[in-house]
Coordinates of C-alpha atoms and ligand atoms in Angstrom, one line a residue:
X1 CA 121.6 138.4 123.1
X2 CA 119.3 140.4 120.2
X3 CA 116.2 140.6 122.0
X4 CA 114.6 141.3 118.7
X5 CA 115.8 138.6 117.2
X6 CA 114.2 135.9 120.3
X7 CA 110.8 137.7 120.3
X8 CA 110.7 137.1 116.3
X9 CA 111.8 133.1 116.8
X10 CA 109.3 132.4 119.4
X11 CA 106.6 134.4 117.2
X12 CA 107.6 132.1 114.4
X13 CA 107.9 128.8 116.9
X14 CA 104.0 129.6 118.2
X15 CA 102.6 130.4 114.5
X16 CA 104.2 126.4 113.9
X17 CA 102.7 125.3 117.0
X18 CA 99.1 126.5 116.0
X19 CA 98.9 125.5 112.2
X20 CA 99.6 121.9 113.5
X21 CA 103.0 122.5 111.5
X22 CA 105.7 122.1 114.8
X23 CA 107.6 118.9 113.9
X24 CA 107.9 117.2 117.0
X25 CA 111.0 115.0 117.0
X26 CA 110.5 111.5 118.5
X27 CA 113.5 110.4 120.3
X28 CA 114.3 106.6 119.5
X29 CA 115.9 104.3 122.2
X30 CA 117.6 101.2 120.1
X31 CA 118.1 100.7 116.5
X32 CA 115.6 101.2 113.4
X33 CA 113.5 97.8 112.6
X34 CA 109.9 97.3 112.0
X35 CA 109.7 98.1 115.7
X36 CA 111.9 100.6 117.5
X37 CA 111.6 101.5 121.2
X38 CA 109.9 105.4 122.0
X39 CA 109.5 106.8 125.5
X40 CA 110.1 103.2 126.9
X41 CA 107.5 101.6 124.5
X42 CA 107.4 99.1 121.6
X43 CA 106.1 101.0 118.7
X44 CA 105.1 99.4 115.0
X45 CA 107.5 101.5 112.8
X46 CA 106.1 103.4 109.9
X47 CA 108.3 106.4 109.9
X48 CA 111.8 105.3 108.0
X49 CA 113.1 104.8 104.8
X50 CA 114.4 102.0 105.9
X51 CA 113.3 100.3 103.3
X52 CA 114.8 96.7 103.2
X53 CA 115.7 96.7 107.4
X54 CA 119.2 97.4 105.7
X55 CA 119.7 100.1 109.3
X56 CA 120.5 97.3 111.0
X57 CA 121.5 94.2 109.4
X58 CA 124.0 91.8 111.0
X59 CA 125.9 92.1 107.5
X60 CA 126.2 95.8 107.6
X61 CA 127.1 96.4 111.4
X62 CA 129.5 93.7 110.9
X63 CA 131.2 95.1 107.8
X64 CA 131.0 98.4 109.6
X65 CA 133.2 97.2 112.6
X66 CA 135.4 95.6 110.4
X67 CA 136.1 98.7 108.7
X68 CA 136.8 101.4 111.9
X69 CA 139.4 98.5 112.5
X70 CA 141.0 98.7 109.4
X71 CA 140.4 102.3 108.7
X72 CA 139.8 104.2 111.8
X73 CA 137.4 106.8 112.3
X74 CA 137.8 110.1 110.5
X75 CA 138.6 110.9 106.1
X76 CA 141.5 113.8 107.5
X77 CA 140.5 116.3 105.0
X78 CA 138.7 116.8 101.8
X79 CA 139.7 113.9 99.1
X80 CA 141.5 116.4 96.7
X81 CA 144.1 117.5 99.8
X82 CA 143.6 114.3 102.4
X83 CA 143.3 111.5 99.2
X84 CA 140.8 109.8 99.0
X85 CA 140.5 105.8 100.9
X86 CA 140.5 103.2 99.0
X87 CA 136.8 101.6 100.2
X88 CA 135.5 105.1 98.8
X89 CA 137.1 104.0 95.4
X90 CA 135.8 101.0 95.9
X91 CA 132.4 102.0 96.7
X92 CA 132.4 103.7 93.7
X93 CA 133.5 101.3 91.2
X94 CA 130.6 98.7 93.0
X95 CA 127.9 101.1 92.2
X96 CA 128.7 101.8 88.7
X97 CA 128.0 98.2 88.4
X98 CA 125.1 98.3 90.0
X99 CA 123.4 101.3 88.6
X100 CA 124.8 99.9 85.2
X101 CA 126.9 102.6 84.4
X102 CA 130.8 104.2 83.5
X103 CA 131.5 105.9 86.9
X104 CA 130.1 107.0 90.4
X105 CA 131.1 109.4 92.7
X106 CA 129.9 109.4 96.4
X107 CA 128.8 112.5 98.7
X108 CA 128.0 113.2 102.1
X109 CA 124.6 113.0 102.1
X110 CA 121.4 112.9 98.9
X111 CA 120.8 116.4 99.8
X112 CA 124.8 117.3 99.2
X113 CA 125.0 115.5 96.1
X114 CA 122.4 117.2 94.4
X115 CA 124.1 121.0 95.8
X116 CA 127.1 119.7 94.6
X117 CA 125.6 118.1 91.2
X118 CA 123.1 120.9 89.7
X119 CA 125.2 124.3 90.5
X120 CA 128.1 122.7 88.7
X121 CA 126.6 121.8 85.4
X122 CA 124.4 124.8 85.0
X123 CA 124.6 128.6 85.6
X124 CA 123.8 132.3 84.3
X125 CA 122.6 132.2 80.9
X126 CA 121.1 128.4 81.8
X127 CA 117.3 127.1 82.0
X128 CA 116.3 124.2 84.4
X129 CA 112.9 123.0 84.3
X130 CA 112.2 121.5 87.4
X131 CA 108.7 119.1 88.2
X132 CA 106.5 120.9 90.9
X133 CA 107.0 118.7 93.3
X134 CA 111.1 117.8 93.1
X135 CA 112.5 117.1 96.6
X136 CA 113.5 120.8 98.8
X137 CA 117.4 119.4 97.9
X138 CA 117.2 119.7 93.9
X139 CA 115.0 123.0 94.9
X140 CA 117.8 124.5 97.1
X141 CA 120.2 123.2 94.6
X142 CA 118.5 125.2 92.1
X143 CA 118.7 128.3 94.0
X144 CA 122.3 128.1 94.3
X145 CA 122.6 128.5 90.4
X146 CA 122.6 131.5 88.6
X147 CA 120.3 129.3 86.2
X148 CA 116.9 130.4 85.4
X149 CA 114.2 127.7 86.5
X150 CA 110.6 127.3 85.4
X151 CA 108.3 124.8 87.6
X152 CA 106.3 122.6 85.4
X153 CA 103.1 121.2 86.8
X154 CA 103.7 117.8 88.7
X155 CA 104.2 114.9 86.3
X156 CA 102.4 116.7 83.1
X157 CA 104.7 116.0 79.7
X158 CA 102.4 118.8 78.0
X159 CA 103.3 121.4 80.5
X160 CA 106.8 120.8 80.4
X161 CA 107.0 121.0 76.7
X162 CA 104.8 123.8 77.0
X163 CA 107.9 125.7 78.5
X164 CA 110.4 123.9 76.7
X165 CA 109.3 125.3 73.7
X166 CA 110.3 129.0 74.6
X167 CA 113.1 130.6 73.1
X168 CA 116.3 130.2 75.2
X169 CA 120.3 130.5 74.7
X170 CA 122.6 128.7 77.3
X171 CA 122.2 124.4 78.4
X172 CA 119.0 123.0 78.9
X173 CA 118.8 120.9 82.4
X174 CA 115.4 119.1 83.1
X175 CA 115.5 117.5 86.4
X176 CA 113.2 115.8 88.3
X177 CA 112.2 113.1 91.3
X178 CA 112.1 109.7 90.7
X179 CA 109.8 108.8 93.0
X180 CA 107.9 111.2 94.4
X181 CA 108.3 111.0 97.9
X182 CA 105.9 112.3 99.7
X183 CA 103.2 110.1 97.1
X184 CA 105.0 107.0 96.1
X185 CA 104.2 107.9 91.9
X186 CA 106.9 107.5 89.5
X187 CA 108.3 111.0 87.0
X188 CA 107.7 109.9 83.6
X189 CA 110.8 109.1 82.4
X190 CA 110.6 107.6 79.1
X191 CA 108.8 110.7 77.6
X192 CA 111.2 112.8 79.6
X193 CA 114.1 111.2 78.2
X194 CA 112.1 111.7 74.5
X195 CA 111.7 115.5 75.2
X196 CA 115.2 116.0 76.5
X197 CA 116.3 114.4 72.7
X198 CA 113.9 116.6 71.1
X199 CA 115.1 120.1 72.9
X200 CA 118.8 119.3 73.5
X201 CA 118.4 118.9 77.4
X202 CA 120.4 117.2 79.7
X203 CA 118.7 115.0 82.3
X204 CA 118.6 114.5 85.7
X205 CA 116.8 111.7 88.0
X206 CA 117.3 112.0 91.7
X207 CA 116.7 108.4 92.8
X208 CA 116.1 108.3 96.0
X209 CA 113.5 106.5 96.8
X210 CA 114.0 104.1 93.8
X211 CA 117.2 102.7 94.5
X212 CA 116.2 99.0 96.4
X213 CA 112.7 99.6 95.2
X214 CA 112.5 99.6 91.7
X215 CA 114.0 97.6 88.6
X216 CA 116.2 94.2 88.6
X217 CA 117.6 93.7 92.6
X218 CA 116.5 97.1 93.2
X219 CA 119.0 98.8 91.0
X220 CA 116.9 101.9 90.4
X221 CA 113.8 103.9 88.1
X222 CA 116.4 103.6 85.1
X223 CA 116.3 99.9 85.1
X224 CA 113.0 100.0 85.6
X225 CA 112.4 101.8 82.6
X226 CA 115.1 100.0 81.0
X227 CA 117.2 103.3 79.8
X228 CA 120.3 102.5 80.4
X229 CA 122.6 105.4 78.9
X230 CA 120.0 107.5 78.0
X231 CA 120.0 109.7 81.4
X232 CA 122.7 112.1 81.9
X233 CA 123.0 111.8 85.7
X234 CA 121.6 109.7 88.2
X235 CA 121.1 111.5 92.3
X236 CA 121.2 108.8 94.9
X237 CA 121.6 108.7 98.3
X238 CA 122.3 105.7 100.6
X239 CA 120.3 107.1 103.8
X240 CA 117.0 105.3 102.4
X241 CA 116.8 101.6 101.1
X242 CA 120.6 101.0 101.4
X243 CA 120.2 101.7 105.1
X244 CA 123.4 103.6 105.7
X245 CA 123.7 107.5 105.1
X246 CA 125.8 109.3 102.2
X247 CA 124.8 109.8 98.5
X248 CA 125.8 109.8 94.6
X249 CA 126.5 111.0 91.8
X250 CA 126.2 108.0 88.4
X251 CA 127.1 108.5 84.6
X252 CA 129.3 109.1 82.8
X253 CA 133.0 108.2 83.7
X254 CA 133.8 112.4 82.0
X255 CA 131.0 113.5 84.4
X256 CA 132.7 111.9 87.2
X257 CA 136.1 113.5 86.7
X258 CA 134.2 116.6 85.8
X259 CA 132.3 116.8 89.5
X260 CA 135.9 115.9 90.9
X261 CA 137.4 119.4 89.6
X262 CA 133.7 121.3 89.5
X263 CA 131.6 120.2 92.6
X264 CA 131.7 122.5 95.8
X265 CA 130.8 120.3 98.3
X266 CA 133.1 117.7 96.6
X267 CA 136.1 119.8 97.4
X268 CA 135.3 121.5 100.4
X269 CA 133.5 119.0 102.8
X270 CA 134.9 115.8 103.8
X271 CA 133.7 112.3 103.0
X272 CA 131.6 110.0 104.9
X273 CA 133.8 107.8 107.6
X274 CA 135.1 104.4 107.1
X275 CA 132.4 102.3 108.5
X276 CA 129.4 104.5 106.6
X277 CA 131.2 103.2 103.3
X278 CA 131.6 99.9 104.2
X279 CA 128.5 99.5 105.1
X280 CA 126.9 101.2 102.2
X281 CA 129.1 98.3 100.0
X282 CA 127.9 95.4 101.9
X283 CA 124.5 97.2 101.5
X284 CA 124.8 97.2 97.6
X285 CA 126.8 93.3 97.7
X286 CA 123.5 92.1 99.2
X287 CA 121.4 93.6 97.1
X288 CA 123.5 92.5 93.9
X289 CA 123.6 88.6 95.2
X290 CA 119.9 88.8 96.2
X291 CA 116.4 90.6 95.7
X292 CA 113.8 88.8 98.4
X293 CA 114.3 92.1 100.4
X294 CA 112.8 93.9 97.4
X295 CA 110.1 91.5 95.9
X296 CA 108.9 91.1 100.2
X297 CA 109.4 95.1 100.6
X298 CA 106.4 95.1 97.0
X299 CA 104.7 92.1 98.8
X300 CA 104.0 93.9 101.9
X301 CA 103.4 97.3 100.4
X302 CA 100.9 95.4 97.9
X303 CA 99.2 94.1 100.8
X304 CA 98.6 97.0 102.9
X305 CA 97.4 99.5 100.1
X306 CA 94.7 97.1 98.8
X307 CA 93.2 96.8 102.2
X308 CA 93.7 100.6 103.1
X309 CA 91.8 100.9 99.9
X310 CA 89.1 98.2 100.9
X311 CA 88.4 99.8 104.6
X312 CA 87.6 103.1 102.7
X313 CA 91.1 105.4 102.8
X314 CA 92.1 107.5 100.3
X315 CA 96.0 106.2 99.7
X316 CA 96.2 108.7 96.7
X317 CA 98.1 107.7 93.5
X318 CA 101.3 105.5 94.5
X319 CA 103.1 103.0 92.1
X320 CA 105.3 102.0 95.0
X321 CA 105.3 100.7 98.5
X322 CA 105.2 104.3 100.0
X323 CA 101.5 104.8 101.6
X324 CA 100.1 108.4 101.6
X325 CA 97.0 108.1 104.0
X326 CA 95.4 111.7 102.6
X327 CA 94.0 113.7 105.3
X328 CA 93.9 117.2 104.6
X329 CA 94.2 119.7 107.1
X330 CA 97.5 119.7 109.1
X331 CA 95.9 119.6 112.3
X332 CA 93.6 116.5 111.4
X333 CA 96.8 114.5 109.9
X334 CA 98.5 115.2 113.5
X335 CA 95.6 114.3 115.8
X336 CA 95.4 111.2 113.4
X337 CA 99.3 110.5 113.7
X338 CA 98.6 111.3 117.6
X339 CA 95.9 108.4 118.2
X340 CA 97.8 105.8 116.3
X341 CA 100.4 106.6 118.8
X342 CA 98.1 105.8 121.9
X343 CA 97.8 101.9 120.1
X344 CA 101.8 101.5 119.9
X345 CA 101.7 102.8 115.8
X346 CA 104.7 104.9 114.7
X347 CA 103.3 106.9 111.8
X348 CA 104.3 110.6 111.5
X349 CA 102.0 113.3 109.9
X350 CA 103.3 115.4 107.4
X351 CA 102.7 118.5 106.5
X352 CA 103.5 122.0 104.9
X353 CA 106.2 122.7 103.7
X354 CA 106.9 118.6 102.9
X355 CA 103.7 118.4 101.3
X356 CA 101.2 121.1 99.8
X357 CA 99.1 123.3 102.8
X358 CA 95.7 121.1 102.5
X359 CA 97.4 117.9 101.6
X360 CA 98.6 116.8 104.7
X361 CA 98.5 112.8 105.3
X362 CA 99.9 109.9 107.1
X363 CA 102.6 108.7 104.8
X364 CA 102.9 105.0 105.9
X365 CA 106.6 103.4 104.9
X366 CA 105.9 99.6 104.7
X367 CA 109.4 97.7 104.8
X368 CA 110.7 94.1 103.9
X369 CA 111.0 93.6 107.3
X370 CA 107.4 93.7 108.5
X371 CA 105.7 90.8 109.0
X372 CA 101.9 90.4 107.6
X373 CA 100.8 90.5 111.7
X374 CA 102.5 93.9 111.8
X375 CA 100.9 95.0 108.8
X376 CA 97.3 93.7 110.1
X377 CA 97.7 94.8 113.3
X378 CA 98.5 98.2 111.8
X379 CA 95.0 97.9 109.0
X380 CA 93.0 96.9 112.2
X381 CA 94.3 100.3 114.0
X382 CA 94.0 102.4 111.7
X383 CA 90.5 101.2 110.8
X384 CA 89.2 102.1 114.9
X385 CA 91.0 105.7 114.4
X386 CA 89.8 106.0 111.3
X387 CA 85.9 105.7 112.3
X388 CA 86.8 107.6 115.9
X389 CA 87.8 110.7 113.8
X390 CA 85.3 109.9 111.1
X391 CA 86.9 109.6 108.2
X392 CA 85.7 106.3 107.4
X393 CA 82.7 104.9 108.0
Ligands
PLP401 C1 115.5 111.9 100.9 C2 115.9 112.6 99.7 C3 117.0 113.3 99.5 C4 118.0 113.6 100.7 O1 118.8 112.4 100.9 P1 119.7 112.5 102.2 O2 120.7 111.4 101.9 O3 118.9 112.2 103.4 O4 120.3 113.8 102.3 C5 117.3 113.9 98.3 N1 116.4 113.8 97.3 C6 115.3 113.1 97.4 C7 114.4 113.0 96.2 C8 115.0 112.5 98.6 O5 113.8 111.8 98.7

């Protein structure tokens, strides 16, 4: 073993440890749900993106059991040399409908599908103008271009045309969140759409956290902006509201067969099993028939933000159900996460590099399948924390 190379890991592991920055990893002991079992306790669960309880529904489990029977386990091989299962075609055709448009193609993961997505439509000689707060995915994405990429400030139109307006040869690629996740607002992307007409850009919304959330049955931040056709590409992933893991790639049906030629980890990772897809269908089927999940999931984050507010917390700026509880220093936001612990509350503090250094907060995920006792029990804990560590008074 490099002896170096252990003295500079734990140097890095103890600078962590005293910022307040070491992710400790909870270890669960059943299934996700508005309350899921830690170190032999019932906690209230504010941690997932579980979104609409979707983890573990009778009708996905079911259709994933169905599925390892009909399908087995494992793909074989990448689609191109293995070919591809039918319940991935399927998958796909179902969420073009959904999302409203020509094609899909599915991924491994959100995170894979925008590696696989950006890289592929632009490189050297390229410009990508990126919002300061995209996701680390469309930022690592971005890195593995040969593409130029200027950050403009977080949601500001004028900064972004601000750079726009620079002299440049190559495509033009302006990609951006949907949902911010770490602070529930929405990208602005009606005058992004205007600006990508004005300077020839192509557009990109990674949807992550707006697919089951926003627009008609949850079908996404395009719907809820009604603009249909007028993005280029649509990022999803499934590992959030639709409760299963995998992700996607929606346009065009000439983008799809282009990421099926152009898209590295398209042809040179497998696809996710049998019972993932399956699930992720019965995931979209229930969200096609039906959207209670969604309009409770708005309910209950209503509900909990307005009394956050009313108790004295700063929630910061969300248009959605996601909950930033601002706190500030790292430290502070994990002593916080800490004593909400002590009174059975799941609520992980997050910090740099998820969120800026000084903006570290409680991010609380409400979920359709709280109930309002959950959610009061939750305002009534946070409340006695809240004065304990003075933040309110
Ligand atoms: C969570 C998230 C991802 C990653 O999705 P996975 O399916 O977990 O890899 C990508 N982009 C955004 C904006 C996200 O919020």
């Amino acid at each position: 073993m490099n002896n170096d190379f252990q003295r500079y890991m734990d140097k890095e592991l103890n600078q962590l440890e005293e910022e307040g920055l070491y992710n400790k990893i909870r270890t669960l002991e059943g299934p996700q749900g508005a309350w899921v079992k830690i170190d032999g306790k019932d906690v209230l669960n504010f941690s997932s993106n579980n979104y609409l309880g979707l983890a573990n529904h009778p009708e996905t489990v079911k259709a994933a059991k169905q599925a390892l029977k009909n399908y087995g386990i494992g793909p074989g091989a990448v689609r191109t040399i293995a070919g591809t299962m039918e319940l991935h075609n399927e998958l796909e055709k179902k969420l073009a409908e959904f999302k409203r448009v020509e094609a899909a193609l599915t991924f491994q993961s959100g995170y894979n599908t925008n590696l696989a997505v950006i890289p592929s439509i632009v490189g050297k000689g390229d410009v990508i103008y990126s919002d300061e707060l995209n996701h680390a995915s469309i930022i690592d994405a971005c890195r593995l271009t040969a593409a130029k990429v200027k950050v403009y400030k977080h949601g500001d139109m004028n900064s972004l045309e601000d750079i726009l307006q620079e002299k440049r040869e190559g495509k033009t690629l302006i990609v951006t969140d949907g949902v911010f996740s770490m602070d529930g607002d929405l990208a602005k992307l009606p005058e992004i759409v205007e600006l990508a007409e004005d300077y020839n850009a192509i557009t990109l919304v990674d949807d992550a956290h707006g697919e089951g959330v926003l627009g008609s049955h949850g079908r996404g931040i395009v719907d809820h902006f009604n603009l249909h056709n007028q993005v280029d590409i649509e990022v999803g992933t499934f590992s959030k509201a639709i409760g299963t893991v995998g992700g996607c790639a929606a346009g065009s049906k000439k983008l799809v067969k282009y990421l099926k030629q152009k898209a590295r980890p398209f042809l040179f990772s497998s696809a996710v099993t049998p019972p993932d897809v399956a699930a992720t269908l019965k995931s979209i089927e229930i969200l096609s028939q039906d959207d209670s999940l969604v309009q409770k999931l708005w309910d209950n984050g209503d509900y909990f933000k307005t009394n956050m507010k009313e108790i004295g917390f700063d929630v910061g700026n969300s248009q959605t159900p996601i909950t930033p509880v601002m706190l500030g220093k790292a430290k502070l936001a994990s002593q916080f996460s800490a004593e909400l612990f002590k009174e059975d509350i799941f609520a992980q503090s997050i910090g740099f590099p998820t969120v800026p250094k000084g903006k570290a907060r409680i991010r609380v995920m409400i979920s359709a399948v709280h109930s309002k006792e959950d959610i009061d029990y939750a305002l009534e804990k946070f409340t006695e924390v809240g004065k304990k560590l003075s933040i309110i008074n």
